[in-house]
Short mmCIF file of C-alpha atoms in Angstrom, two decimals:
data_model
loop_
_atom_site.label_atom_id
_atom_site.label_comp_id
_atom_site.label_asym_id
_atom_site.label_seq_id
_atom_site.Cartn_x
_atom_site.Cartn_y
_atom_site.Cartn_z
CA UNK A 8 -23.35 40.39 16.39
CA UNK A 9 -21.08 42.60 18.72
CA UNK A 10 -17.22 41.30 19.71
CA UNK A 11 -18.41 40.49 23.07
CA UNK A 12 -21.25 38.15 21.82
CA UNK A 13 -18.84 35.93 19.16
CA UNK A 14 -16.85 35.91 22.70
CA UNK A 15 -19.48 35.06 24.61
CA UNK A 16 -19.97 32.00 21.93
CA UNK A 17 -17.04 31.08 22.13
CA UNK A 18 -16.74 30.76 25.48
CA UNK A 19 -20.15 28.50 25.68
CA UNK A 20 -19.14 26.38 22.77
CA UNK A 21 -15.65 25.94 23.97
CA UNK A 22 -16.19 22.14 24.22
CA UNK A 23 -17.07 21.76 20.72
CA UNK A 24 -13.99 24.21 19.05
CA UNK A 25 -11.26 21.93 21.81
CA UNK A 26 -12.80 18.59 20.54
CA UNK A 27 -12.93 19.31 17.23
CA UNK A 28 -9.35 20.60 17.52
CA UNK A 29 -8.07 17.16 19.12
CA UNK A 30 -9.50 14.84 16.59
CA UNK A 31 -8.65 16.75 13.26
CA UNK A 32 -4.94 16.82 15.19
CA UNK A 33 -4.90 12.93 16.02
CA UNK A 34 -6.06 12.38 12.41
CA UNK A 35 -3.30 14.49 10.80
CA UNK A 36 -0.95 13.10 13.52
CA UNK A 37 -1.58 9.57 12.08
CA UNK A 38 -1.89 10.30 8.65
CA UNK A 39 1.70 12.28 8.75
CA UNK A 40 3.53 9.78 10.61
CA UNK A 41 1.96 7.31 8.36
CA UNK A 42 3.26 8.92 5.19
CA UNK A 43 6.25 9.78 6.52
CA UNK A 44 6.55 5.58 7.72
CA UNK A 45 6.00 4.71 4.54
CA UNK A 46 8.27 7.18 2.03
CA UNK A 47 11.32 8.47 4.47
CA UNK A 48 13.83 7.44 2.14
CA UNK A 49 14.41 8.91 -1.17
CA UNK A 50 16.34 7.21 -3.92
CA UNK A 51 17.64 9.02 -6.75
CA UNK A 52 20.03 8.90 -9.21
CA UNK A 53 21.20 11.19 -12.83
CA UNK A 54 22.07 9.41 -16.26
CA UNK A 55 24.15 11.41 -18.44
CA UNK A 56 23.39 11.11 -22.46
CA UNK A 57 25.68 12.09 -25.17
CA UNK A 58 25.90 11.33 -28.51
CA UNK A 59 29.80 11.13 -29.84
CA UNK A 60 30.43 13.87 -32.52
CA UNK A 61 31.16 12.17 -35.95
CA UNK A 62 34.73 13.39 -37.36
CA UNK A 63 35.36 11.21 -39.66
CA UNK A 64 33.41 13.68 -42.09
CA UNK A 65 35.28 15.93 -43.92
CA UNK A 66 34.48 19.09 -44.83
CA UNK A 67 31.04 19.34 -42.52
CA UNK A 68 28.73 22.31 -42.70
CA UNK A 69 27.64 21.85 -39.37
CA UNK A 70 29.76 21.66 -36.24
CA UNK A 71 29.84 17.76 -35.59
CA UNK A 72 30.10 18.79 -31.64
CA UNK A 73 26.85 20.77 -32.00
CA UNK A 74 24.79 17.88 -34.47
CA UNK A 75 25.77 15.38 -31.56
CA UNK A 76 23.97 17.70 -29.28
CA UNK A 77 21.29 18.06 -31.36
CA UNK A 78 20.88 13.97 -31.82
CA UNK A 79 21.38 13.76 -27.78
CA UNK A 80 18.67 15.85 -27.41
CA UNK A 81 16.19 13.46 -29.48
CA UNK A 82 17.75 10.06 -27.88
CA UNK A 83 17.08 11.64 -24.31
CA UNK A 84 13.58 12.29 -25.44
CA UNK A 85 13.42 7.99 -26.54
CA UNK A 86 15.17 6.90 -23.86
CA UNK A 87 12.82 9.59 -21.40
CA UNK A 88 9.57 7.67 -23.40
CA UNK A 89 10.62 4.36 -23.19
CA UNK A 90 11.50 4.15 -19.53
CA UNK A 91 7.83 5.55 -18.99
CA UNK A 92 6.55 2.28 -20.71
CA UNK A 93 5.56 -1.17 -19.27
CA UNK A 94 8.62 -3.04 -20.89
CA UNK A 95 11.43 -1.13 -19.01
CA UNK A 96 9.31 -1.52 -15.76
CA UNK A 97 9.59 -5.54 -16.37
CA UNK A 98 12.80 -5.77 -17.11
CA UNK A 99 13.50 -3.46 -13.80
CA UNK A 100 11.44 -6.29 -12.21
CA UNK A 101 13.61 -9.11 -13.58
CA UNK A 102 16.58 -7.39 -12.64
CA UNK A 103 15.41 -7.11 -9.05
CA UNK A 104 14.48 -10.71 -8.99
CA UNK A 105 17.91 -11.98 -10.72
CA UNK A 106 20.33 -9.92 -8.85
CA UNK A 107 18.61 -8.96 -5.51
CA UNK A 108 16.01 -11.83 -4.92
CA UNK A 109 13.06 -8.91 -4.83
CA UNK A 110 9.97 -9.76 -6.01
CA UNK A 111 8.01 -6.47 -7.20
CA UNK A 112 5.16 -6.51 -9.84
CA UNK A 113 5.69 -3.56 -12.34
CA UNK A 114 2.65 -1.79 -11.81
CA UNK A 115 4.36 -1.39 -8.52
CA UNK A 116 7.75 0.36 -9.73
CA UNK A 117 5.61 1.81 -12.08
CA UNK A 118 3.54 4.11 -10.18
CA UNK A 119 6.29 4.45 -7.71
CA UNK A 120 9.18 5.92 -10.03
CA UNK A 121 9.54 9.28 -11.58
CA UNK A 122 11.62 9.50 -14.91
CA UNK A 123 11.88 12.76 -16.61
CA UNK A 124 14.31 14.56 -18.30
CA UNK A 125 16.84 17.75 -16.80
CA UNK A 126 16.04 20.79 -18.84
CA UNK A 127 18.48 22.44 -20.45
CA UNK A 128 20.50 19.32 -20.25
CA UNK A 129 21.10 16.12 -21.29
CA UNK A 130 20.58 14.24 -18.25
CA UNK A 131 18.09 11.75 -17.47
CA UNK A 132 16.33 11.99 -13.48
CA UNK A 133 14.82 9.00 -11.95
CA UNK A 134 13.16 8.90 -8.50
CA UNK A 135 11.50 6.93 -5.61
CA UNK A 136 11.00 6.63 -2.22
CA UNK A 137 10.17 4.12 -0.21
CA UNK A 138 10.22 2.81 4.01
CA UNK A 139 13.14 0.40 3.38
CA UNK A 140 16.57 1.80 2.40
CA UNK A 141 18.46 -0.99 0.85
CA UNK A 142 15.07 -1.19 -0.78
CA UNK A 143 15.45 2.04 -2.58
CA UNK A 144 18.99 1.63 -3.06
CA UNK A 145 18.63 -1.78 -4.90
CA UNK A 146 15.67 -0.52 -7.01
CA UNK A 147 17.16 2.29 -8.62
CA UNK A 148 20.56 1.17 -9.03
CA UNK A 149 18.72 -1.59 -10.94
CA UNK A 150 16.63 1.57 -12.88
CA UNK A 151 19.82 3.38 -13.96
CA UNK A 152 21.34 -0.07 -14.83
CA UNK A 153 18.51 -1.17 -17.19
CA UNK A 154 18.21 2.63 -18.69
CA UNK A 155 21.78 2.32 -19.67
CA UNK A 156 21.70 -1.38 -20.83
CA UNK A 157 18.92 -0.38 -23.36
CA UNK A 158 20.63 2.13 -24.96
CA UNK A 159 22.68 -0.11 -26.21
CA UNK A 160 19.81 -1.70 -27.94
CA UNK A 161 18.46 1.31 -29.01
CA UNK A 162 22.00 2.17 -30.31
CA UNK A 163 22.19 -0.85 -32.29
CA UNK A 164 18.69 -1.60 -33.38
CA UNK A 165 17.81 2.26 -34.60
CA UNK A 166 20.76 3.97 -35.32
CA UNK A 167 23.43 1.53 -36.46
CA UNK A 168 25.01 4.00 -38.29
CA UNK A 169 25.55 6.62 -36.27
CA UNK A 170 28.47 7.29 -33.40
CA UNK A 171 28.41 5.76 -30.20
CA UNK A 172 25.95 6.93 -27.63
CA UNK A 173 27.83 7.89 -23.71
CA UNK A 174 26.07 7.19 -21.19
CA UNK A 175 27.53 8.00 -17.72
CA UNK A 176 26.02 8.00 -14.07
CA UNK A 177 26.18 11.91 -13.14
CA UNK A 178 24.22 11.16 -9.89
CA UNK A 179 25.46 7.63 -9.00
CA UNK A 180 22.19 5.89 -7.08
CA UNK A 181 21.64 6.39 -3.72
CA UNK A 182 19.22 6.64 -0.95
CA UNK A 183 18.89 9.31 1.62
CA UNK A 184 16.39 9.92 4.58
CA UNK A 185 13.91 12.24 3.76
CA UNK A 186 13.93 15.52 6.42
CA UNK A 187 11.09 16.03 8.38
CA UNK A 188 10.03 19.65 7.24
CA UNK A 189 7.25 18.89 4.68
CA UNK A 190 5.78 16.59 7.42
CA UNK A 191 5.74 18.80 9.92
CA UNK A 192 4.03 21.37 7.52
CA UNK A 193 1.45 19.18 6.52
CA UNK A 194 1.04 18.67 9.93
CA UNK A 195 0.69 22.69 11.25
CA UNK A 196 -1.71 23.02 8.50
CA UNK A 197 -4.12 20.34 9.44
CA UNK A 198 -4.13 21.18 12.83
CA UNK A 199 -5.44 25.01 12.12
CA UNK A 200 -7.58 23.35 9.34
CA UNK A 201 -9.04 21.71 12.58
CA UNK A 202 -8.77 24.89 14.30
CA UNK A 203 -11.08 26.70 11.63
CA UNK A 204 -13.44 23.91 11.28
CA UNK A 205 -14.00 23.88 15.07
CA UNK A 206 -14.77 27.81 15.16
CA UNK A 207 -17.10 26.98 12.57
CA UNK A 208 -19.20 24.54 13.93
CA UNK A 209 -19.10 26.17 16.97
CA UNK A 210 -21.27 29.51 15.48
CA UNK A 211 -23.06 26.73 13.44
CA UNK A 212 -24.57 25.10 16.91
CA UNK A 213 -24.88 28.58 18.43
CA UNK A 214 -27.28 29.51 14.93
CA UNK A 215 -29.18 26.37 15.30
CA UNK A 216 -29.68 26.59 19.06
CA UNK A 217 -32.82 28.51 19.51
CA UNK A 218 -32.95 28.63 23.31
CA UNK A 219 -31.84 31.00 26.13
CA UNK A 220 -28.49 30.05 27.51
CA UNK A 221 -27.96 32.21 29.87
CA UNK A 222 -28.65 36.14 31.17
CA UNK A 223 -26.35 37.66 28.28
CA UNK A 224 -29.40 36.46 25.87
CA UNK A 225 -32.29 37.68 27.77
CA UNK A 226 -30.42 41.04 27.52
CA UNK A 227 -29.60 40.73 24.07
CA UNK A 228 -32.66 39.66 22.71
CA UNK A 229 -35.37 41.42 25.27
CA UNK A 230 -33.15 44.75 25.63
CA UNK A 231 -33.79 44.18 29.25
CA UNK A 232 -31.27 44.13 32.08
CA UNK A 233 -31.01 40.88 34.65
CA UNK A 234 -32.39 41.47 38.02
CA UNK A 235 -31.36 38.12 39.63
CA UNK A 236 -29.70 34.60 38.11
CA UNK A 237 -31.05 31.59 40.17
CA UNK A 238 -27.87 28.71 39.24
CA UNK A 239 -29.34 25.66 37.53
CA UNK A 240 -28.34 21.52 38.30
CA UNK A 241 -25.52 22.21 35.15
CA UNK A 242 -22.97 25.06 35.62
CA UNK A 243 -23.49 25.41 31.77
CA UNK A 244 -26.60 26.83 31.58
CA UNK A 245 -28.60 29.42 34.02
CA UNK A 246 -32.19 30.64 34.80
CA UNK A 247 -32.93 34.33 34.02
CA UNK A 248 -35.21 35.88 36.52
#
């Protein structure tokens, strides 16, 4: 098929690439705004781990600045696995509920928070986002709160004997309003996503549509120039004569 015939297909099936267009546009429209409703504030918030060096030994072979580093590297690894677990998801719950009268189920906080280790650090990231602000803000400053207060516990209960275990808010909590880039990304894409699909069912009606349209396809397909067009009742379509 020749330029001027995908043209000539496009201009015929123009209905069907503009309507296709429109709706996959008003979907992403909706579904964009709809995320963006629904996470435009991100809370955040760094937890700083260190293990105190022990210098009350004398005579050490190794530093006991660098073996604190090395024992803050396995206690951010515990305190990173535990706050992936269902306990410290309840007890964020029961914080919420004690201090700032929210009632969340776990599950909830659960799938909605990100904890991870920094690399190459010793800092502890959490994350969420959510539509309400002093939402977010309450949440995760009740996150880094119950982080901290169980290591503590895990302090006293597993390593009695060692030194104390710092643990300081690098990132104090906070909430911030998410920027509208990604958004508007997602959106651009969907649109030519609609774009592409529209062109595409366009050629697909023009393959399964087995009947003469209009002079252009008695001289494509007979080889045979038009003498006269007699206009039909619909300005789409015309008699060949």
């Amino acid at each position: 098929m020749e330029l001027r015939q995908y043209w000539r297909v496009l201009v015929r099936r123009h209905a069907v690439v503009r309507n296709t267009f429109l709706l996959v546009a008003l979907l992403a429209l909706l579904s964009v705004g709809y995320s963006y409703y629904n996470g435009r504030y991100l809370g955040k918030a760094k937890i700083g781990v260190q293990v105190q060096p022990n210098n009350q030994i004398r005579g050490a072979v190794v530093d006991p600045q660098e073996a604190a580093n090395t024992n803050t590297e396995s206690v951010v690894g515990d305190l990173t696995t535990y706050a992936s677990g269902r306990i410290y998801f309840e007890s964020i719950a029961s914080e919420l509920r004690h201090r700032y009268h929210i009632t969340m189920d776990w599950r909830s906080l659960q799938q909605g928070t990100k904890v991870y280790p920094v690399p190459n650090s010793h800092i502890i990231y959490i994350e969420l986002s959510g539509s309400n602000e002093a939402r977010v803000a309450d949440i995760i400053t009740a996150a880094v709160d119950t982080l901290r207060s169980w290591t503590q516990v895990y302090h006293a209960t597993l390593l009695p004997n060692t030194p104390a275990i710092d643990t300081t808010a690098v990132d104090p909590p906070n909430a911030r309003r998410v920027g509208l880039s990604k958004p508007l990304a997602d959106f651009l894409l969907r649109a030519a996503l609609g774009l592409v699909a529209g062109l595409i069912l366009a050629y697909l009606f023009e393959y399964l549509d087995d009947t003469v349209q209009d002079e252009a396809d008695v001289q494509y397909w007979l080889g045979l120039p038009t003498l006269a067009i007699i206009p039909g009742r619909r300005r789409s379509r015309l008699r060949s004569a």
